[in-house]
CSV table of C-alpha atoms in Angstrom, one decimal:
chain,number,residue,atom,x,y,z
A,1,MET,CA,0.0,0.0,0.0
A,2,PRO,CA,1.4,3.4,-0.9
A,3,GLY,CA,2.6,5.7,1.9
A,4,ALA,CA,1.2,9.1,2.8
A,5,ILE,CA,3.5,10.5,0.1
A,6,HIS,CA,4.1,8.4,-3.0
A,7,ALA,CA,5.7,9.2,-6.3
A,8,GLU,CA,6.5,7.1,-9.3
A,9,GLY,CA,8.7,8.2,-12.2
A,10,LEU,CA,8.2,12.0,-11.8
A,11,VAL,CA,9.7,13.9,-14.7
A,12,LYS,CA,9.8,17.7,-15.1
A,13,THR,CA,11.7,19.6,-17.7
A,14,PHE,CA,12.3,23.4,-18.3
A,15,GLY,CA,13.5,23.8,-21.8
A,16,ASP,CA,16.7,21.8,-22.1
A,17,VAL,CA,17.0,21.3,-18.4
A,18,ARG,CA,15.7,18.0,-17.0
A,19,ALA,CA,14.9,19.1,-13.4
A,20,LEU,CA,13.4,15.7,-12.5
A,21,ASP,CA,14.4,12.6,-14.3
A,22,GLY,CA,12.2,9.8,-12.9
A,23,VAL,CA,11.9,10.4,-9.2
A,24,ASP,CA,10.5,7.6,-7.1
A,25,LEU,CA,9.5,8.2,-3.4
A,26,ASP,CA,7.5,6.5,-0.7
A,27,VAL,CA,7.0,8.0,2.7
A,28,PRO,CA,5.0,5.9,5.3
A,29,GLN,CA,2.5,7.7,7.4
A,30,GLY,CA,3.9,9.3,10.5
A,31,THR,CA,7.5,9.3,9.4
A,32,VAL,CA,10.0,11.8,8.1
A,33,LEU,CA,11.8,11.5,4.8
A,34,GLY,CA,14.8,13.7,4.4
A,35,LEU,CA,15.4,14.7,0.7
A,36,LEU,CA,19.1,15.4,0.7
A,37,GLY,CA,21.1,17.0,-2.1
A,38,PRO,CA,23.0,20.0,-3.3
A,39,ASN,CA,21.5,23.2,-4.8
A,40,GLY,CA,20.0,22.3,-8.2
A,41,ALA,CA,19.6,18.6,-7.5
A,42,GLY,CA,15.8,18.7,-7.9
A,43,LYS,CA,14.6,18.9,-4.3
A,44,THR,CA,12.5,22.0,-4.6
A,45,THR,CA,11.1,20.9,-8.0
A,46,THR,CA,10.0,17.6,-6.4
A,47,VAL,CA,8.3,19.5,-3.6
A,48,ARG,CA,6.5,21.8,-6.0
A,49,CYS,CA,5.2,18.9,-8.0
A,50,LEU,CA,4.0,17.0,-4.9
A,51,THR,CA,2.2,20.2,-3.6
A,52,THR,CA,0.5,21.0,-7.0
A,53,LEU,CA,2.6,24.2,-7.6
A,54,LEU,CA,4.1,22.6,-10.7
A,55,ARG,CA,2.6,19.9,-12.9
A,56,PRO,CA,5.0,17.1,-13.8
A,57,ASP,CA,5.4,16.2,-17.4
A,58,SER,CA,5.0,12.6,-16.6
A,59,GLY,CA,4.7,10.2,-13.7
A,60,ARG,CA,2.3,9.7,-10.9
A,61,ALA,CA,2.0,11.0,-7.4
A,62,LEU,CA,-0.3,10.5,-4.4
A,63,VAL,CA,-0.4,12.7,-1.3
A,64,ALA,CA,-2.6,11.6,1.6
A,65,GLY,CA,-4.0,9.0,-0.8
A,66,ILE,CA,-5.1,11.7,-3.3
A,67,ASP,CA,-3.9,11.9,-6.9
A,68,VAL,CA,-1.9,15.1,-7.3
A,69,LEU,CA,-2.9,15.5,-11.0
A,70,LYS,CA,-6.6,14.4,-10.7
A,71,ASP,CA,-7.6,16.3,-7.6
A,72,PRO,CA,-5.1,19.1,-6.8
A,73,ASP,CA,-7.6,21.1,-4.7
A,74,ALA,CA,-8.1,18.1,-2.3
A,75,VAL,CA,-4.3,17.8,-2.1
A,76,ARG,CA,-4.0,21.4,-1.1
A,77,ARG,CA,-6.5,21.0,1.7
A,78,SER,CA,-4.5,18.1,3.1
A,79,VAL,CA,-1.0,19.5,3.2
A,80,GLY,CA,1.0,22.3,4.8
A,81,LEU,CA,3.9,23.8,2.9
A,82,SER,CA,6.8,26.0,4.1
A,83,GLY,CA,9.0,27.0,1.1
A,84,GLN,CA,12.6,28.1,1.0
A,85,PHE,CA,11.6,31.8,1.5
A,86,ALA,CA,9.2,33.0,4.2
A,87,ALA,CA,5.8,33.9,2.6
A,88,VAL,CA,4.3,36.3,5.1
A,89,ASP,CA,2.7,39.7,4.7
A,90,GLU,CA,5.2,42.1,6.2
A,91,TYR,CA,2.6,44.9,6.8
A,92,LEU,CA,0.5,42.6,9.1
A,93,THR,CA,1.5,41.6,12.6
A,94,GLY,CA,2.5,38.1,13.3
A,95,ARG,CA,-0.9,37.4,15.0
A,96,GLU,CA,-2.8,38.9,12.0
A,97,ASN,CA,-0.8,36.8,9.5
A,98,LEU,CA,-1.8,33.6,11.3
A,99,GLN,CA,-5.4,34.6,11.8
A,100,MET,CA,-5.6,35.5,8.1
A,101,VAL,CA,-4.4,32.0,7.1
A,102,GLY,CA,-7.0,30.5,9.4
A,103,ARG,CA,-9.8,32.5,7.9
A,104,LEU,CA,-8.6,31.6,4.4
A,105,TYR,CA,-9.1,28.0,5.5
A,106,GLN,CA,-12.6,29.0,6.5
A,107,MET,CA,-12.0,28.7,10.3
A,108,ARG,CA,-14.4,30.7,12.4
A,109,GLY,CA,-13.0,33.9,13.8
A,110,LYS,CA,-12.7,32.7,17.4
A,111,ALA,CA,-11.0,29.5,16.4
A,112,ALA,CA,-8.6,31.3,14.1
A,113,LYS,CA,-7.6,33.6,17.0
A,114,GLN,CA,-7.1,30.7,19.4
A,115,ARG,CA,-5.0,28.7,17.0
A,116,ALA,CA,-2.9,31.8,16.2
A,117,ALA,CA,-2.2,32.3,19.9
A,118,GLU,CA,-1.2,28.6,20.3
A,119,LEU,CA,1.2,28.8,17.4
A,120,LEU,CA,2.8,32.1,18.5
A,121,GLU,CA,3.5,30.5,21.9
A,122,GLN,CA,4.8,27.3,20.3
A,123,PHE,CA,7.2,29.1,18.1
A,124,HIS,CA,8.3,31.6,20.8
A,125,LEU,CA,6.8,34.6,19.0
A,126,THR,CA,4.4,35.8,21.7
A,127,ASP,CA,6.4,38.9,22.6
A,128,ALA,CA,6.5,40.0,19.0
A,129,ALA,CA,2.9,38.9,18.1
A,130,ASP,CA,1.5,42.4,17.7
A,131,ARG,CA,4.4,44.0,15.9
A,132,PRO,CA,4.4,44.4,12.0
A,133,THR,CA,6.2,41.5,10.4
A,134,LYS,CA,8.5,43.8,8.6
A,135,THR,CA,10.2,44.5,11.9
A,136,TYR,CA,11.0,40.8,12.4
A,137,SER,CA,14.4,39.3,12.0
A,138,GLY,CA,15.0,36.7,9.2
A,139,GLY,CA,14.8,33.9,11.8
A,140,MET,CA,11.5,35.2,13.2
A,141,ARG,CA,10.0,35.4,9.8
A,142,ARG,CA,11.0,31.8,9.1
A,143,ARG,CA,9.4,30.6,12.3
A,144,LEU,CA,6.2,32.6,11.5
A,145,ASP,CA,6.1,31.1,8.0
A,146,LEU,CA,6.4,27.6,9.5
A,147,ALA,CA,3.6,28.4,12.0
A,148,ALA,CA,1.4,29.5,9.2
A,149,ALA,CA,1.8,26.1,7.5
A,150,LEU,CA,0.5,24.4,10.6
A,151,VAL,CA,-2.6,26.5,11.2
A,152,VAL,CA,-5.0,23.7,10.2
A,153,ARG,CA,-2.9,20.8,11.5
A,154,PRO,CA,-2.3,19.1,8.1
A,155,PRO,CA,-1.8,15.4,8.0
A,156,VAL,CA,1.1,15.8,5.5
A,157,MET,CA,3.8,18.5,5.7
A,158,PHE,CA,6.4,19.7,3.2
A,159,MET,CA,9.3,21.7,4.5
A,160,ASP,CA,11.8,23.0,2.0
A,161,GLU,CA,15.1,23.7,3.8
A,162,PRO,CA,13.2,25.0,6.9
A,163,THR,CA,16.2,26.0,9.0
A,164,THR,CA,17.8,28.3,6.4
A,165,GLY,CA,18.7,31.5,8.2
A,166,LEU,CA,18.0,30.2,11.7
A,167,ASP,CA,20.6,30.5,14.5
A,168,PRO,CA,21.5,27.3,16.4
A,169,ARG,CA,19.0,28.0,19.2
A,170,ASN,CA,16.1,28.6,16.8
A,171,ARG,CA,17.2,25.5,14.8
A,172,GLN,CA,17.0,23.4,17.9
A,173,GLN,CA,13.6,24.8,18.8
A,174,LEU,CA,12.3,24.0,15.3
A,175,TRP,CA,13.6,20.5,15.5
A,176,GLU,CA,11.7,19.9,18.7
A,177,VAL,CA,8.5,21.2,17.0
A,178,ILE,CA,9.0,18.9,14.0
A,179,LYS,CA,9.6,15.9,16.3
A,180,GLN,CA,6.3,16.7,18.2
A,181,LEU,CA,4.4,17.0,14.9
A,182,VAL,CA,5.6,13.6,13.8
A,183,SER,CA,4.9,12.0,17.2
A,184,ASP,CA,1.4,13.2,16.8
A,185,GLY,CA,1.1,11.4,13.4
A,186,THR,CA,2.1,14.0,10.8
A,187,THR,CA,4.0,12.8,7.8
A,188,LEU,CA,6.8,15.0,6.7
A,189,LEU,CA,9.0,15.4,3.6
A,190,LEU,CA,11.9,17.6,4.5
A,191,THR,CA,14.5,18.9,2.1
A,192,THR,CA,17.9,19.8,3.4
A,193,GLN,CA,21.6,20.1,2.6
A,194,TYR,CA,22.7,19.1,6.1
A,195,LEU,CA,23.4,15.6,7.3
A,196,GLU,CA,23.2,17.0,10.9
A,197,GLU,CA,19.6,18.0,10.3
A,198,ALA,CA,18.7,14.6,8.7
A,199,ASP,CA,20.5,12.9,11.7
A,200,HIS,CA,18.1,14.6,14.1
A,201,LEU,CA,14.9,14.3,12.2
A,202,ALA,CA,14.7,11.8,9.3
A,203,HIS,CA,13.7,8.2,9.6
A,204,ASP,CA,14.9,7.7,6.1
A,205,ILE,CA,16.9,9.7,3.6
A,206,ALA,CA,16.7,9.9,-0.2
A,207,VAL,CA,19.8,11.4,-1.8
A,208,VAL,CA,19.0,13.3,-5.0
A,209,ASP,CA,21.4,14.4,-7.7
A,210,HIS,CA,20.7,15.7,-11.3
A,211,GLY,CA,16.9,15.0,-10.8
A,212,ARG,CA,17.3,11.4,-9.8
A,213,VAL,CA,17.2,9.5,-6.5
A,214,ILE,CA,20.7,8.0,-6.4
A,215,ALA,CA,20.7,6.4,-2.9
A,216,ARG,CA,18.3,5.8,0.0
A,217,GLY,CA,18.7,4.6,3.5
A,218,THR,CA,19.2,5.9,7.1
A,219,SER,CA,21.8,8.5,7.9
A,220,ASP,CA,24.1,5.9,9.4
A,221,GLN,CA,23.7,3.6,6.3
A,222,LEU,CA,24.6,6.4,4.0
A,223,LYS,CA,27.6,7.5,6.1
A,224,ALA,CA,28.8,3.9,6.2
A,225,ARG,CA,29.0,3.9,2.4
A,226,THR,CA,31.5,6.8,2.6
A,227,GLY,CA,33.8,5.1,5.0
A,228,GLY,CA,32.1,5.9,8.3
A,229,GLU,CA,34.6,8.5,9.6
A,230,ARG,CA,37.2,11.0,8.4
A,231,VAL,CA,40.6,11.9,9.8
A,232,GLU,CA,41.6,15.5,9.0
A,233,VAL,CA,45.1,16.7,9.4
A,234,VAL,CA,46.5,20.2,8.9
A,235,VAL,CA,50.3,20.1,8.7
A,236,HIS,CA,52.4,23.1,9.7
A,237,GLU,CA,54.9,22.9,6.8
A,238,ARG,CA,53.8,22.6,3.2
A,239,GLU,CA,56.8,20.3,2.5
A,240,HIS,CA,55.4,17.7,4.9
A,241,ILE,CA,52.2,17.2,2.8
A,242,ALA,CA,53.6,14.4,0.8
A,243,THR,CA,54.9,12.5,3.8
A,244,ALA,CA,51.7,13.0,5.7
A,245,ALA,CA,49.7,11.7,2.7
A,246,GLU,CA,51.8,8.6,2.7
A,247,VAL,CA,51.1,8.0,6.4
A,248,LEU,CA,47.4,8.6,6.1
A,249,GLY,CA,47.3,6.3,3.0
A,250,ARG,CA,48.4,3.4,5.2
A,251,PHE,CA,45.6,3.8,7.6
A,252,GLY,CA,42.8,5.0,5.3
A,253,LYS,CA,40.1,3.0,3.5
A,254,ALA,CA,40.2,5.2,0.3
A,255,ASP,CA,42.3,7.8,-1.3
A,256,THR,CA,43.6,10.8,0.7
A,257,THR,CA,42.2,14.2,-0.3
A,258,VAL,CA,44.8,17.0,-0.2
A,259,GLU,CA,44.0,20.7,-0.1
A,260,GLU,CA,47.3,22.4,-0.9
A,261,HIS,CA,46.3,25.9,-0.1
A,262,THR,CA,45.1,25.0,3.4
A,263,ARG,CA,47.7,22.2,4.0
A,264,LYS,CA,44.7,20.0,5.0
A,265,LEU,CA,44.6,16.2,4.3
A,266,THR,CA,41.5,14.1,4.7
A,267,VAL,CA,41.1,10.3,4.6
A,268,PRO,CA,38.2,8.0,5.3
A,269,VAL,CA,38.9,5.5,8.1
A,270,VAL,CA,37.4,2.9,10.3
A,271,GLY,CA,38.6,2.5,13.9
A,272,GLY,CA,37.6,5.7,15.8
A,273,ALA,CA,39.7,7.3,18.5
A,274,LYS,CA,42.1,4.3,18.8
A,275,LEU,CA,43.1,4.6,15.2
A,276,LEU,CA,43.4,8.4,15.5
A,277,ALA,CA,46.0,7.9,18.3
A,278,GLU,CA,48.0,5.6,16.1
A,279,ILE,CA,48.0,8.1,13.3
A,280,ILE,CA,49.2,10.8,15.6
A,281,ARG,CA,52.0,8.7,16.9
A,282,GLU,CA,53.1,7.8,13.4
A,283,LEU,CA,53.1,11.4,12.2
A,284,ASP,CA,55.0,12.4,15.3
A,285,SER,CA,57.6,9.7,14.7
A,286,ARG,CA,58.1,11.1,11.2
A,287,GLY,CA,58.8,14.6,12.6
A,288,ILE,CA,55.6,16.1,11.0
A,289,GLU,CA,54.4,19.1,13.0
A,290,MET,CA,50.6,19.5,13.0
A,291,ASP,CA,48.5,22.6,13.4
A,292,ASP,CA,45.4,20.5,13.8
A,293,ILE,CA,44.2,16.9,13.7
A,294,GLY,CA,40.8,15.4,14.4
A,295,LEU,CA,38.2,12.7,13.8
A,296,ARG,CA,34.9,13.7,12.3
A,297,ARG,CA,31.7,12.2,10.9
A,298,PRO,CA,31.1,12.4,7.1
A,299,THR,CA,29.7,15.6,5.7
A,300,LEU,CA,27.3,16.1,2.7
A,301,ASP,CA,30.3,16.6,0.4
A,302,ASP,CA,31.7,13.2,1.6
A,303,VAL,CA,28.5,11.4,0.9
A,304,PHE,CA,28.2,13.0,-2.6
A,305,LEU,CA,31.8,12.4,-3.4
A,306,SER,CA,31.4,8.8,-2.6
A,307,LEU,CA,28.1,8.4,-4.4
A,308,THR,CA,28.6,10.5,-7.5
A,309,GLY,CA,32.3,11.2,-7.8
A,310,HIS,CA,31.8,15.0,-7.3
A,311,ALA,CA,31.3,17.2,-4.3
A,312,ALA,CA,28.0,19.0,-3.4
A,313,GLU,CA,29.3,22.1,-5.1
A,314,GLU,CA,27.1,25.2,-5.3
A,315,LYS,CA,24.9,25.3,-8.4
A,316,PRO,CA,22.4,27.8,-9.7
A,317,GLU,CA,19.1,28.1,-7.8
A,318,GLU,CA,16.8,25.2,-8.1
A,319,ASN,CA,16.1,24.4,-11.8
A,320,GLY,CA,12.4,25.0,-11.5
A,321,ALA,CA,12.9,28.5,-10.0
A,322,ALA,CA,15.5,29.4,-12.5
A,323,GLU,CA,13.6,28.2,-15.6
A,324,ASP,CA,10.0,28.9,-14.8
A,325,PRO,CA,9.1,32.4,-13.5
A,326,LYS,CA,5.4,31.4,-13.1
A,327,ALA,CA,6.5,28.6,-10.8
A,328,ARG,CA,8.6,31.0,-8.8
A,329,LYS,CA,5.6,33.3,-8.4
A,330,ARG,CA,3.3,30.5,-7.4
A,331,THR,CA,5.8,29.4,-4.7
A,332,LYS,CA,5.5,32.8,-3.0
A,333,GLU,CA,1.7,32.1,-2.9
A,334,THR,CA,2.3,29.0,-0.9
A,335,ALA,CA,-0.6,26.6,-0.6
A,336,LYS,CA,-1.5,27.4,3.0
């Protein structure tokens, strides 16, 4: 039986750009799927197709059991969407923005006011509730936008890079809100570029590149495919780079990456802190002075380098936004 979000073979092109090239997804009810990928990979285009903001050229999609192409109005009534950019009216107060969304959903005035008050408290915006939104910081606008997407408690939520622009404290607060939503039964598709975010929130992760899902699994499973951990060394003298690379090559599970300009060397390893201690001893015995050395978990670039042979380099803004001005306009008019 298809999940709360289900897609088969979604294809979307903009001129010569194939933004989606046969995307398949399935998200069981009450779980979080993290859609992970670099800028331009197709994440936002996927969200726009699933939320009826874009019509796919081919393929099939169901959201909350409703066919996206056959009954888009019913889909809109069943989802909440928070796009990459906050879609709030800056001339209204935070409270007025939330009440307006409630009234657009045909909530009675009293119910809309009560729900607005609940969300303002939940997102720590009560103190600024009656200030015009144009006086809000970027992080506050982002939280207000997310609150607006939750006014009617939708069974399915789409969040497109929701923590963009948030400081660490606000990011943690948002993660707690998302966890509570999911524990209450909400299904969530979350796009992100950060493995840390997926670690905290996603039950499953789909890695997207060039409009295709190239890997799927838990965060730990994906990291295991990149070698599990990384040892990073910054040598003090540039002439020691070659010797340090030789040492790391003996301990590593794949090729050592060298950044000449920063004198940093990185190698995937398995063995944790015990292995790190061995590497430090060996480098010291070779007389290699180090400015820094450490063990870290894989990053998004590590995952993409392992899966695709290239890093998650910056690309133009999502293909759909770049190629289709109408789609960009519709995104600002989010389906709340």
